[in-house]
Structures are given as C-alpha cells and as structure tokens.
Short mmCIF file of C-alpha atoms in Angstrom, two decimals:
data_model
loop_
_atom_site.label_atom_id
_atom_site.label_comp_id
_atom_site.label_asym_id
_atom_site.label_seq_id
_atom_site.Cartn_x
_atom_site.Cartn_y
_atom_site.Cartn_z
CA MET A 14 202.94 83.57 274.18
CA GLU A 15 203.75 87.24 273.64
CA PRO A 16 201.60 89.33 271.27
CA ILE A 17 203.19 90.12 267.92
CA ILE A 18 201.20 93.38 267.79
CA THR A 19 200.26 95.39 270.87
CA VAL A 20 198.16 98.55 270.63
CA ARG A 21 197.58 100.75 273.67
CA GLY A 22 195.54 103.94 273.90
CA LEU A 23 195.54 104.49 270.14
CA LYS A 24 193.85 107.75 269.16
CA LYS A 25 193.70 109.64 265.90
CA SER A 26 191.92 112.84 264.92
CA TYR A 27 191.66 114.89 261.76
CA GLY A 28 191.09 118.40 263.03
CA ASP A 29 187.98 118.27 265.21
CA LYS A 30 186.93 114.87 263.89
CA VAL A 31 187.95 112.01 266.19
CA VAL A 32 188.48 108.86 264.13
CA LEU A 33 189.99 106.48 266.70
CA LYS A 34 189.16 106.60 270.41
CA ASP A 35 191.46 104.73 272.78
CA ILE A 36 191.93 101.50 270.78
CA ASN A 37 193.56 98.64 272.72
CA LEU A 38 194.50 95.36 271.03
CA ASP A 39 196.72 92.33 271.57
CA ILE A 40 197.26 90.25 268.43
CA TYR A 41 199.04 86.92 268.72
CA PRO A 42 201.20 85.10 266.17
CA GLY A 43 199.59 82.59 263.83
CA LYS A 44 196.09 84.00 264.14
CA ILE A 45 193.64 85.47 261.63
CA ILE A 46 192.00 88.60 263.01
CA GLY A 47 188.84 89.83 261.29
CA TYR A 48 188.66 93.61 261.75
CA ILE A 49 185.23 94.84 260.72
CA GLY A 50 183.04 97.90 261.01
CA PRO A 51 180.79 100.27 259.02
CA ASN A 52 182.18 102.82 256.60
CA GLY A 53 183.90 105.59 258.55
CA ALA A 54 184.32 103.45 261.68
CA GLY A 55 188.13 103.79 261.71
CA LYS A 56 189.23 100.54 260.05
CA SER A 57 191.36 102.06 257.29
CA THR A 58 192.94 104.54 259.70
CA THR A 59 193.93 101.66 261.99
CA VAL A 60 195.42 99.79 259.03
CA LYS A 61 197.38 102.83 257.85
CA ILE A 62 198.82 103.29 261.34
CA LEU A 63 199.82 99.61 261.63
CA THR A 64 201.54 99.76 258.24
CA GLY A 65 203.41 102.96 259.07
CA ILE A 66 201.60 105.09 256.49
CA ILE A 67 200.12 107.35 259.18
CA GLN A 68 202.66 108.30 261.85
CA ASP A 69 201.01 111.18 263.70
CA TYR A 70 198.83 109.43 266.26
CA GLU A 71 198.47 109.24 270.02
CA GLY A 72 199.17 106.05 271.95
CA GLN A 73 201.62 103.21 271.47
CA VAL A 74 201.94 100.52 268.80
CA MET A 75 204.44 97.70 269.34
CA VAL A 76 205.27 95.21 266.57
CA SER A 77 207.46 92.20 267.37
CA GLY A 78 208.46 93.93 270.60
CA LYS A 79 209.58 97.13 268.86
CA ASN A 80 207.98 100.55 269.03
CA LEU A 81 206.52 101.28 265.60
CA ARG A 82 207.39 104.99 265.74
CA ASP A 83 211.06 104.29 266.35
CA ASN A 84 211.44 101.35 263.96
CA ILE A 85 209.33 102.17 260.91
CA LEU A 86 211.57 100.60 258.26
CA ASP A 87 212.29 97.49 260.33
CA VAL A 88 208.58 96.94 260.97
CA LYS A 89 207.68 97.54 257.31
CA SER A 90 210.14 94.82 256.32
CA LYS A 91 208.08 92.33 258.36
CA VAL A 92 204.65 93.49 257.15
CA GLY A 93 202.89 92.72 253.89
CA TYR A 94 200.15 95.21 253.03
CA ILE A 95 197.39 94.45 250.52
CA PRO A 96 195.03 97.44 250.15
CA GLU A 97 191.70 97.49 248.36
CA LEU A 98 192.66 100.31 246.03
CA ALA A 99 196.25 100.91 245.03
CA GLU A 100 197.82 102.75 242.16
CA LEU A 101 199.75 100.14 240.25
CA TYR A 102 202.26 101.39 237.70
CA ASP A 103 200.05 99.92 235.02
CA LEU A 104 202.32 100.83 232.14
CA LEU A 105 204.62 98.15 233.57
CA THR A 106 204.20 94.41 233.18
CA PRO A 107 203.66 92.24 236.27
CA ARG A 108 207.25 91.02 235.96
CA GLU A 109 208.58 94.59 235.90
CA TYR A 110 206.32 95.77 238.72
CA LEU A 111 207.16 92.85 241.01
CA SER A 112 210.86 93.30 240.26
CA PHE A 113 210.52 96.92 241.40
CA ILE A 114 208.68 95.90 244.59
CA GLY A 115 211.17 93.12 245.34
CA LYS A 116 214.11 95.49 245.06
CA LEU A 117 212.46 97.81 247.60
CA TYR A 118 212.71 94.89 250.03
CA HIS A 119 216.32 94.17 248.97
CA LEU A 120 215.43 90.76 247.54
CA HIS A 121 217.87 89.09 245.17
CA ASP A 122 216.85 89.08 241.50
CA ASP A 123 216.69 85.27 241.38
CA ILE A 124 214.32 85.18 244.37
CA ILE A 125 212.11 87.88 242.87
CA GLU A 126 211.89 86.05 239.55
CA GLU A 127 211.19 82.64 241.10
CA ARG A 128 208.55 83.84 243.56
CA SER A 129 206.86 86.10 241.01
CA ARG A 130 206.62 83.34 238.43
CA LYS A 131 205.25 80.74 240.86
CA MET A 132 202.74 83.06 242.54
CA LEU A 133 201.38 84.48 239.28
CA GLU A 134 201.13 80.93 237.92
CA SER A 135 198.98 80.00 240.94
CA PHE A 136 196.72 82.96 240.13
CA GLY A 137 196.45 81.91 236.50
CA LEU A 138 198.46 84.86 235.20
CA SER A 139 201.42 83.01 233.67
CA ASP A 140 200.48 84.11 230.17
CA ASN A 141 200.16 87.73 231.29
CA ILE A 142 203.47 88.13 233.12
CA ASP A 143 204.97 90.24 230.33
CA GLN A 144 201.78 92.07 229.35
CA ARG A 145 201.30 95.73 230.28
CA MET A 146 198.82 96.06 233.13
CA ASP A 147 196.87 98.97 231.63
CA SER A 148 194.89 96.30 229.78
CA PHE A 149 194.19 94.24 232.92
CA SER A 150 190.80 93.85 234.59
CA LYS A 151 190.39 94.93 238.22
CA GLY A 152 190.59 91.31 239.32
CA MET A 153 193.84 90.72 237.44
CA LYS A 154 195.36 93.83 238.99
CA GLN A 155 194.21 92.66 242.43
CA LYS A 156 196.01 89.34 241.92
CA VAL A 157 199.23 91.21 241.11
CA LEU A 158 198.67 93.40 244.16
CA ILE A 159 198.26 90.37 246.43
CA THR A 160 201.43 88.89 244.97
CA SER A 161 203.35 92.12 245.60
CA GLY A 162 202.21 92.21 249.24
CA LEU A 163 203.44 88.67 249.88
CA LEU A 164 206.57 88.71 247.72
CA HIS A 165 209.00 89.42 250.60
CA ASN A 166 207.51 86.60 252.73
CA PRO A 167 206.25 88.84 255.57
CA THR A 168 205.48 87.55 259.07
CA ILE A 169 202.46 89.87 259.37
CA VAL A 170 199.97 90.28 256.52
CA ILE A 171 197.52 93.18 256.61
CA MET A 172 194.68 92.92 254.12
CA ASP A 173 192.10 95.64 253.44
CA GLU A 174 189.29 94.22 251.26
CA PRO A 175 191.71 91.85 249.44
CA LEU A 176 188.91 90.08 247.54
CA SER A 177 187.78 93.21 245.70
CA GLY A 178 187.26 92.43 242.02
CA LEU A 179 188.21 88.76 242.26
CA ASP A 180 186.18 86.03 240.60
CA ALA A 181 184.70 83.13 242.59
CA ASN A 182 187.63 80.77 242.00
CA ALA A 183 190.15 83.42 243.03
CA VAL A 184 188.15 84.12 246.21
CA ILE A 185 188.32 80.42 247.10
CA LEU A 186 192.06 80.44 246.38
CA VAL A 187 192.69 83.43 248.66
CA LYS A 188 190.65 81.83 251.46
CA GLU A 189 192.79 78.70 251.18
CA LEU A 190 195.90 80.90 251.05
CA LEU A 191 194.94 82.52 254.35
CA GLN A 192 194.80 79.11 256.00
CA ALA A 193 198.16 78.15 254.49
CA LEU A 194 199.77 81.36 255.77
CA LYS A 195 198.27 80.74 259.20
CA GLN A 196 199.74 77.22 259.23
CA GLU A 197 203.15 78.79 258.55
CA GLY A 198 202.71 80.87 261.73
CA LYS A 199 201.99 84.14 259.97
CA THR A 200 199.62 86.67 261.50
CA ILE A 201 196.75 87.94 259.33
CA PHE A 202 194.94 91.23 260.03
CA TYR A 203 191.94 91.04 257.73
CA CYS A 204 189.54 93.93 257.01
CA SER A 205 186.46 93.23 254.91
CA HIS A 206 182.76 93.91 254.48
CA MET A 207 182.23 90.32 253.28
CA MET A 208 180.85 88.99 256.55
CA ASP A 209 180.51 85.38 255.43
CA VAL A 210 184.21 85.21 254.56
CA VAL A 211 185.29 86.96 257.78
CA GLU A 212 183.16 84.57 259.82
CA LYS A 213 184.66 81.49 258.15
CA VAL A 214 188.35 82.42 258.15
CA SER A 215 188.81 84.41 261.39
CA ASP A 216 190.06 83.01 264.68
CA ARG A 217 188.94 86.21 266.35
CA ILE A 218 186.71 89.08 265.25
CA VAL A 219 187.11 92.71 266.34
CA LEU A 220 184.19 95.02 265.59
CA ILE A 221 184.84 98.76 265.55
CA ASN A 222 182.19 101.48 265.35
CA ASN A 223 182.58 105.26 265.62
CA GLY A 224 186.26 104.86 266.46
CA SER A 225 185.79 102.45 269.38
CA ILE A 226 185.93 98.66 269.70
CA ILE A 227 182.44 97.46 270.60
CA ALA A 228 182.96 93.69 270.31
CA ASP A 229 185.99 91.40 270.44
CA GLY A 230 186.00 87.60 270.48
CA THR A 231 185.47 84.40 268.54
CA ILE A 232 182.29 84.07 266.50
CA ASP A 233 180.88 81.77 269.19
CA GLU A 234 181.64 84.33 271.88
CA LEU A 235 179.93 87.11 269.91
CA ARG A 236 176.73 85.15 269.29
CA GLN A 237 173.70 85.71 271.49
CA ASN A 238 172.28 82.43 270.27
CA ASN A 239 173.53 79.61 268.10
CA ALA A 240 171.65 80.89 265.04
CA ASP A 241 173.33 84.30 264.88
CA THR A 242 175.52 84.92 261.84
CA LEU A 243 178.24 87.54 261.84
CA GLU A 244 176.08 89.61 259.52
CA GLN A 245 173.27 89.58 262.09
CA ILE A 246 175.67 90.44 264.91
CA PHE A 247 177.12 93.29 262.86
CA SER A 248 173.67 94.69 262.07
CA ARG A 249 172.49 94.41 265.66
CA LEU A 250 175.52 96.25 267.06
CA THR A 251 176.00 98.94 264.41
CA SER A 252 172.68 99.64 262.70
CA SER A 253 170.61 102.63 263.82
CA GLY A 254 167.30 101.13 262.72
CA ASN A 255 165.37 98.23 261.26
CA GLN A 256 167.18 97.19 258.08
CA VAL A 257 164.12 95.54 256.54
CA GLN A 258 162.06 98.69 257.02
CA ARG A 259 164.84 100.86 255.63
CA ALA A 260 165.07 98.63 252.55
CA ASP A 261 161.29 98.90 252.08
CA ASP A 262 161.55 102.69 252.40
CA LEU A 263 164.27 102.80 249.74
CA ALA A 264 162.23 100.70 247.34
CA ALA A 265 159.13 102.84 247.99
CA ALA A 266 161.10 106.04 247.37
CA MET A 267 161.70 104.98 243.76
CA ASN A 268 157.96 104.94 243.14
CA ASP A 269 157.19 108.30 244.74
CA ARG A 270 155.79 110.92 242.41
CA VAL A 271 155.92 114.65 242.91
CA SER A 272 152.37 116.00 242.80
#
C-alpha cells in the first residue's frame, strides 16, 4: 500500500528559531495517527504545512501522490481541517456559515443543506441551525467547526485539539466518529494533549519534541513495560524533571511569604 501522505526532510524556521528539524513521515490510508508533543514542539506548524496554510518550508510533502507545493487547491479539496481555535463568522447562523463553506468546495446547495442538517442534528444542534452564533457556547461553536471541516467529505481529516470545549457526550460522539471515518477508509491526523483519548483512538502515535520526532509506533511499541500509559511515556520522553517534585514546588510557592 502506498502512503497517502509522505513527508521528507521537512524543515521550518522563523528567523533564527528552528521549529521543525528534518521531519520524515509516511502516513497510510485508513489509519488514525496521533501526533503529540509539548507546547512549542512543532505540532501546529506541521499541521499548517499539511493543510497548505504555510507554504514557505524546506523539504517535500506529497499528498495522494501529488506535490503539495504544486497542487495546493487540489490537495485542499481532499483535506478537512478542524483547528482548535478558529474565527467563525458568528454573526451568521450555522446554516448560513455552512452554506458559505460548502460553496467554497463547490458543493451543490441541496448537498450542503442535507449534510448540514443531518450533521448538526447528530450534534444536537437542530434547534439552533438558524440562530446567530454570537450567542453560542464554545462547545456549540466547536460542533459547527467540526461539521464545516467534514462537510465536503474529505479523504484526509486533520484535527488540532478537536475536543476543545466539548461536553462529555460530545467527546464520546467524536471518538465514535473517528472510528466510523476510519472504517470508511479515511485518514485521520489527530493532534491533542488529551493523552487518554490519543492512546485509545490511534493506530500509531508520533511524538515530536523540539522540532524532531523522538518516538513513532503503536502504543505497545512505545511502552517500556505493559503498565506504561501514553501519559507516562510522554512525560518520560519530554519532561526535563520530576513532575511530582515540580508540582510540590508549585504548591509550596503559593505559601511562600516575603520576609
């Protein structure tokens, strides 16, 4: 099987700050890839390159056998992007916003209407479809955002903290949705700090730190013993000190008095 995404020698700098250092990845169709790392590790930069938002980088990115640089619009038509923070046009209603997004992907009005209605109904937003989104909670906006990223039925779904602001039932729904998309043969590139979710849903986990991949494999391959959780693996590979001691130091700092 050929990879649906191939990354070779990917590098990105902002001035003197190197954000990505020679990233190499092969991502295969129908798999859920958990892409994790500390803040500032290079996750969001990787995502923005894969989605075509950042185009000035070194190295090569191939998507469905096509060079990303030379086929930006074609690649974007195959990719669904769900960011953690996005500026919704919140003076619009979900129906109006999704109609706008659907037209960007050249979807027919009937398809936009049908998919929007069914997806928002699944998220429990049927009664809010014609309500302006400036009154929505963060979780409600996130549900609309997830819907907009999947509206054009992409073959590759890139999610950056998609569970942000969602309630427990919605989190369960999205986890089940990931499995359903996988069963349809879609490829999921999933970035999150929620280690328990990443561990449960991912076929493969890629851990990035300081711009370099430091671990890549299934959860069983990354474990040093059968008791290791992904959270423990993450801490062991990325933490600069004893987390328990650091937590104790933080708590003690609140009680310090200046003499």
